[in-house]
Coordinates of C-alpha atoms and ligand atoms in Angstrom, one line a residue:
M25 CA 24.7 -0.9 -10.7
K26 CA 21.4 -1.1 -12.6
A27 CA 18.7 1.2 -11.5
V28 CA 15.2 2.4 -12.6
V29 CA 15.0 6.1 -12.5
V30 CA 12.6 8.9 -13.5
N31 CA 13.6 10.1 -17.0
K32 CA 15.0 13.6 -17.7
E33 CA 11.6 14.8 -19.1
S34 CA 9.7 13.4 -16.1
T35 CA 7.4 11.5 -18.5
G36 CA 8.3 8.0 -17.5
V37 CA 11.2 5.8 -16.4
E38 CA 14.4 4.5 -17.8
V39 CA 16.8 1.7 -16.8
V40 CA 20.3 3.2 -16.3
E41 CA 23.7 2.3 -15.0
H42 CA 23.9 4.2 -11.7
E43 CA 26.9 4.8 -9.4
M44 CA 26.9 2.8 -6.2
P45 CA 25.5 4.6 -3.1
T46 CA 27.6 5.1 -0.1
I47 CA 26.4 4.9 3.5
G48 CA 26.7 7.3 6.3
H49 CA 26.1 7.3 10.1
G50 CA 23.0 5.4 11.0
E51 CA 22.5 4.0 7.6
A52 CA 22.8 0.5 6.0
L53 CA 23.5 -0.7 2.5
V54 CA 21.0 -3.2 1.2
K55 CA 21.5 -5.6 -1.7
V56 CA 18.1 -5.5 -3.2
D57 CA 16.3 -8.7 -4.0
C58 CA 13.2 -7.4 -5.6
C59 CA 11.0 -4.3 -5.7
G60 CA 7.3 -4.0 -6.6
V61 CA 5.9 -1.5 -9.0
C62 CA 3.1 0.6 -7.6
H63 CA 0.7 3.2 -9.0
T64 CA 2.4 5.7 -6.8
D65 CA 5.6 5.2 -8.8
L66 CA 3.7 6.1 -11.9
H67 CA 2.7 9.4 -10.3
V68 CA 6.3 10.1 -9.2
A69 CA 7.6 9.3 -12.7
H70 CA 5.1 11.8 -14.2
G71 CA 6.0 14.5 -11.8
D72 CA 2.5 14.6 -10.3
F73 CA 4.0 15.3 -6.8
G74 CA 6.7 17.6 -8.2
E75 CA 9.3 16.6 -10.8
V76 CA 12.3 14.5 -9.6
P77 CA 14.3 13.6 -12.8
G78 CA 17.0 11.0 -12.1
R79 CA 15.4 9.8 -8.8
I80 CA 15.7 6.1 -8.3
L81 CA 12.1 4.9 -7.9
G82 CA 10.6 2.2 -5.7
H83 CA 9.1 2.0 -2.3
E84 CA 8.3 -1.8 -2.2
G85 CA 11.9 -2.9 -2.0
I86 CA 13.1 -6.0 -0.1
G87 CA 16.8 -6.9 0.3
I88 CA 19.6 -8.1 2.5
V89 CA 21.8 -5.8 4.6
E90 CA 25.3 -6.0 3.3
E91 CA 27.0 -3.3 5.3
I92 CA 26.1 -1.1 8.2
G93 CA 27.3 2.4 9.0
E94 CA 28.6 3.8 12.2
G95 CA 26.2 3.9 15.1
V96 CA 23.9 1.3 13.7
T97 CA 22.6 -1.0 16.4
S98 CA 19.1 -2.0 15.1
L99 CA 20.4 -4.0 12.1
K100 CA 23.1 -6.4 11.4
V101 CA 24.7 -7.7 8.2
G102 CA 22.5 -10.5 6.7
D103 CA 19.1 -9.1 8.0
R104 CA 16.4 -9.0 5.4
V105 CA 14.7 -5.6 5.4
S106 CA 12.1 -3.5 3.6
I107 CA 12.5 -0.2 1.7
A108 CA 9.1 1.5 2.2
W109 CA 7.3 4.7 1.2
F110 CA 7.5 5.8 4.9
F111 CA 11.3 5.9 4.7
E112 CA 12.1 8.1 7.7
G113 CA 10.3 10.5 10.0
C114 CA 11.9 13.2 12.1
G115 CA 11.5 11.2 15.2
H116 CA 10.6 14.1 17.5
C117 CA 7.5 15.9 16.3
E118 CA 4.0 15.5 17.7
Y119 CA 3.1 12.8 15.1
C120 CA 6.4 10.9 15.5
T121 CA 6.0 10.8 19.3
T122 CA 2.4 9.7 19.3
G123 CA 2.3 6.6 17.1
R124 CA 1.3 8.6 14.0
E125 CA 4.7 8.8 12.4
T126 CA 3.4 8.5 8.8
L127 CA 1.9 12.0 9.3
C128 CA 5.3 13.5 10.1
R129 CA 5.6 16.8 8.2
S130 CA 9.3 16.2 7.6
V131 CA 8.8 12.7 6.3
K132 CA 11.1 11.2 3.7
N133 CA 9.6 8.9 1.1
A134 CA 11.6 6.2 -0.7
G135 CA 11.5 6.6 -4.5
Y136 CA 10.3 10.1 -4.3
S137 CA 12.1 12.5 -1.9
V138 CA 15.0 10.0 -1.5
D139 CA 16.3 7.3 -3.7
G140 CA 14.2 4.1 -3.4
G141 CA 14.4 0.4 -3.9
M142 CA 14.5 -0.1 -7.7
S143 CA 18.2 -0.6 -7.9
E144 CA 20.7 -3.4 -7.2
Y145 CA 21.8 -1.6 -4.0
A146 CA 19.9 0.9 -1.8
V147 CA 20.6 2.8 1.3
V148 CA 18.2 2.7 4.3
T149 CA 18.0 4.6 7.5
A150 CA 18.7 1.6 9.8
D151 CA 16.2 2.5 12.5
Y152 CA 13.4 2.9 10.0
A153 CA 14.0 -0.3 7.9
V154 CA 11.5 -2.9 9.1
K155 CA 12.8 -6.5 9.2
V156 CA 11.1 -9.2 7.1
P157 CA 10.4 -12.4 9.1
D158 CA 11.7 -15.8 7.9
G159 CA 9.1 -17.8 6.0
L160 CA 7.8 -14.9 4.0
D161 CA 8.7 -14.9 0.3
S162 CA 10.5 -11.6 -0.7
A163 CA 8.2 -10.9 -3.6
Q164 CA 5.1 -11.2 -1.4
A165 CA 6.9 -9.1 1.3
S166 CA 7.4 -6.5 -1.3
S167 CA 3.7 -6.2 -1.9
I168 CA 3.0 -6.1 1.9
T169 CA 5.5 -3.2 2.2
C170 CA 3.0 -1.0 0.5
A171 CA -0.4 -2.4 -0.5
G172 CA -0.5 -4.9 2.4
V173 CA 0.3 -2.4 5.2
T174 CA -2.0 0.2 3.7
T175 CA -5.0 -2.1 3.7
Y176 CA -4.1 -3.7 7.0
K177 CA -3.9 -0.3 8.6
A178 CA -7.2 0.8 7.0
I179 CA -9.0 -2.3 8.3
K180 CA -7.6 -1.5 11.7
E181 CA -8.8 2.1 11.4
A182 CA -12.3 0.8 10.4
G183 CA -12.4 -0.8 13.9
A184 CA -12.8 -4.3 12.6
A185 CA -13.8 -6.9 15.2
P186 CA -14.7 -10.6 15.1
G187 CA -18.2 -11.1 13.7
Q188 CA -18.7 -7.5 12.7
W189 CA -19.5 -6.4 9.1
I190 CA -16.8 -4.7 7.1
A191 CA -17.4 -3.5 3.6
V192 CA -14.6 -3.1 1.1
Y193 CA -15.2 -0.9 -1.9
G194 CA -13.0 -1.7 -4.8
A195 CA -11.8 -5.3 -5.2
G196 CA -8.6 -4.7 -7.1
G197 CA -5.1 -5.3 -5.7
L198 CA -5.7 -3.2 -2.6
G199 CA -9.3 -4.3 -2.1
N200 CA -8.4 -8.0 -2.4
L201 CA -5.8 -7.6 0.4
A202 CA -8.3 -5.7 2.5
V203 CA -10.8 -8.5 2.2
Q204 CA -8.1 -11.0 3.3
Y205 CA -7.0 -8.9 6.4
A206 CA -10.7 -8.3 7.4
K207 CA -11.6 -11.9 7.1
K208 CA -8.5 -13.9 8.1
V209 CA -6.8 -11.6 10.6
F210 CA -9.8 -9.7 12.2
N211 CA -12.4 -12.5 11.7
A212 CA -15.0 -10.1 10.4
Q213 CA -17.8 -10.7 8.0
V214 CA -17.0 -9.1 4.7
V215 CA -18.9 -7.4 1.8
A216 CA -16.9 -6.7 -1.3
I217 CA -18.2 -4.1 -3.9
D218 CA -16.8 -3.6 -7.4
I219 CA -18.1 -3.2 -10.9
N220 CA -15.9 -6.0 -12.3
D221 CA -17.2 -9.6 -11.9
D222 CA -13.7 -11.2 -12.2
K223 CA -12.4 -9.1 -9.3
L224 CA -15.5 -9.9 -7.2
Q225 CA -15.0 -13.6 -7.9
L226 CA -11.4 -13.3 -6.6
A227 CA -12.7 -11.4 -3.6
K228 CA -15.1 -14.3 -2.9
E229 CA -12.3 -16.8 -3.2
V230 CA -10.2 -15.1 -0.6
G231 CA -13.1 -14.8 1.9
A232 CA -15.8 -12.2 1.0
D233 CA -19.1 -13.4 2.4
I234 CA -21.2 -11.1 0.1
I235 CA -20.1 -9.7 -3.3
V236 CA -22.0 -6.8 -4.9
N237 CA -21.6 -5.6 -8.4
G238 CA -22.3 -1.9 -8.3
K239 CA -23.5 -1.8 -11.8
E240 CA -26.1 -4.5 -11.3
V241 CA -27.6 -3.2 -8.0
E242 CA -29.6 -0.1 -8.1
D243 CA -29.1 1.3 -4.6
V244 CA -25.9 -0.3 -3.3
G245 CA -26.1 1.4 0.1
A246 CA -29.7 0.2 0.7
Y247 CA -28.8 -3.3 -0.5
I248 CA -25.9 -3.6 1.9
Q249 CA -28.1 -2.2 4.8
E250 CA -30.7 -4.8 4.0
K251 CA -28.2 -7.7 3.9
T252 CA -26.1 -6.8 6.9
G253 CA -28.1 -4.3 9.0
G254 CA -25.5 -1.8 8.1
C255 CA -21.7 -2.2 8.2
H256 CA -19.6 -1.4 11.3
G257 CA -16.8 -0.2 9.1
V258 CA -16.1 0.5 5.4
V259 CA -12.8 0.8 3.7
V260 CA -12.8 2.5 0.3
T261 CA -10.0 1.5 -2.0
A262 CA -11.9 2.4 -5.2
V263 CA -10.7 5.6 -7.0
S264 CA -14.3 6.8 -7.4
K265 CA -16.4 9.4 -5.8
V266 CA -19.5 7.2 -6.3
A267 CA -17.9 4.5 -4.1
F268 CA -17.2 7.1 -1.3
N269 CA -20.9 8.2 -1.4
Q270 CA -22.1 4.6 -1.4
A271 CA -19.8 3.9 1.5
I272 CA -21.4 6.5 3.7
D273 CA -24.8 4.9 2.9
S274 CA -23.5 1.4 3.9
V275 CA -22.5 2.0 7.5
R276 CA -24.7 1.6 10.5
A277 CA -25.0 4.2 13.3
G278 CA -21.6 4.6 15.0
G279 CA -19.9 3.2 11.9
T280 CA -16.6 4.3 10.4
V281 CA -15.7 5.1 6.8
V282 CA -12.0 4.8 6.0
A283 CA -10.7 6.6 2.8
V284 CA -7.8 5.0 1.1
G285 CA -8.4 5.5 -2.7
L286 CA -7.5 8.9 -4.0
P287 CA -10.0 10.2 -6.6
S288 CA -9.3 14.0 -7.1
E289 CA -12.9 14.9 -6.1
Y290 CA -15.0 15.8 -3.1
M291 CA -17.4 13.4 -1.5
D292 CA -21.0 14.3 -0.6
L293 CA -21.4 14.0 3.1
S294 CA -24.8 14.5 4.7
I295 CA -24.1 16.6 7.8
V296 CA -27.4 15.4 9.3
K297 CA -26.6 11.7 8.8
T298 CA -23.0 12.3 10.0
V299 CA -24.3 13.9 13.2
L300 CA -27.4 11.9 14.0
D301 CA -25.8 8.6 13.2
G302 CA -22.4 9.5 14.8
I303 CA -20.5 8.5 11.7
R304 CA -16.7 8.8 11.6
V305 CA -14.9 9.5 8.3
V306 CA -11.1 9.1 8.4
G307 CA -8.3 9.0 6.0
S308 CA -5.6 6.4 6.2
L309 CA -2.1 6.5 4.7
V310 CA 0.2 3.5 4.5
G311 CA 1.2 2.4 8.1
T312 CA 3.8 2.9 10.8
R313 CA 6.9 0.7 11.3
K314 CA 4.9 -1.3 13.9
D315 CA 1.9 -1.7 11.4
L316 CA 4.3 -3.1 8.8
E317 CA 5.9 -5.4 11.3
E318 CA 2.5 -6.8 12.1
A319 CA 1.4 -7.0 8.4
F320 CA 4.6 -9.0 7.7
A321 CA 3.9 -11.4 10.5
F322 CA 0.4 -12.2 9.2
G323 CA 2.0 -12.7 5.8
A324 CA 4.6 -15.1 7.2
Q325 CA 1.8 -17.0 8.9
G326 CA 0.2 -17.5 5.5
L327 CA -3.0 -15.7 6.5
V328 CA -2.7 -13.1 3.8
V329 CA -1.3 -13.9 0.4
P330 CA -0.6 -11.2 -2.1
V331 CA -0.7 -12.1 -5.7
V332 CA 2.6 -11.2 -7.3
E333 CA 4.5 -11.8 -10.5
K334 CA 8.3 -11.4 -10.8
V335 CA 9.6 -9.7 -14.0
S336 CA 13.0 -8.7 -15.3
V337 CA 14.3 -5.3 -14.4
D338 CA 14.8 -4.5 -18.1
D339 CA 11.0 -4.8 -18.5
A340 CA 10.4 -1.8 -16.1
P341 CA 9.5 0.7 -18.8
K342 CA 7.1 -1.8 -20.3
V343 CA 5.5 -2.4 -16.9
F344 CA 5.0 1.3 -16.4
E345 CA 3.4 1.7 -19.8
E346 CA 1.0 -1.1 -19.1
M347 CA 0.2 0.5 -15.8
E348 CA -0.5 3.8 -17.5
K349 CA -2.8 2.0 -20.0
G350 CA -4.5 0.2 -17.1
T351 CA -3.9 -3.2 -18.8
I352 CA -1.7 -4.5 -15.9
Q353 CA -2.8 -7.7 -14.2
G354 CA -1.8 -8.3 -10.6
R355 CA 1.3 -7.0 -8.9
K356 CA 4.5 -6.8 -11.0
V357 CA 7.7 -7.1 -8.9
L358 CA 11.1 -6.3 -10.5
D359 CA 13.6 -9.0 -9.8
F360 CA 17.0 -7.6 -8.9
S361 CA 18.4 -10.9 -7.7
K362 CA 19.8 -11.9 -11.1
Ligands
ZN662 ZN1 3.1 1.5 -3.4
ZN663 ZN1 8.1 13.8 12.8

């Protein structure tokens, strides 16, 4: 079968002919329909989290169950399921048993610590593969498996409620979805902040009430405070320390700042402001199986629509190069159905 793997030198990817996987107890064999290409895959391919040459990449896989192993009761042949970054938790630690399974210290991640979804066939742990509802396009579901659930969870963590103000820093792929979830699922009022007018325009089209170009406004935090009275929650998808600092300045007392983007820096956090204004700063990482199930449901209802483009599997190396150069537009999804 065809698969996209980390090359021997851990400098990128190659498309190879790979042996078929076999399933064991509690596992299911999935015939992959498509799998999105994510920035995290680029980190894995480059060995940024530790080198894994030969690993099949991909954590945005969608496919149909073709065979189930012994002991599987949660899936049946024909079910459409996802292959996600949160591939499997231990099931019994303090995180797994308290609704925070993505923090499990023994977690397995698809396309990194175990083979992922960028191949014609993939193996999933049946109890951890979330079913995709009917009516949701597989390519869109692929994007929801990672970017969608990540932003949905972050908006939840921000405590979004109807009528309240939510700010989204960074209006790229993640930010655009965050705006959609905040507006269309949580019925919040939304401010989108970026330094790119095209992305801001797209944010406006999907529901942002206010757009702010950080390059054109001198004091972004003060501007947002003036326009909204301070946001109740802020989600930072931008990979920029500046955005994190502006986020802190954008919340009202009692507000929450949710960190999603991963700049390798420290943020400046005024202890006085944090204490006196009762500000919460939290990190948010992908989502649990339940979060993904909910995110899929809102996708199937047409409330949130990821922008995706299907490309041939053979183009995978080119897609990774474009991603490295930063010239990629929208979400590229590898089509394994042909
Ligand atoms: Zn991803
Ligand atoms: Zn665990």
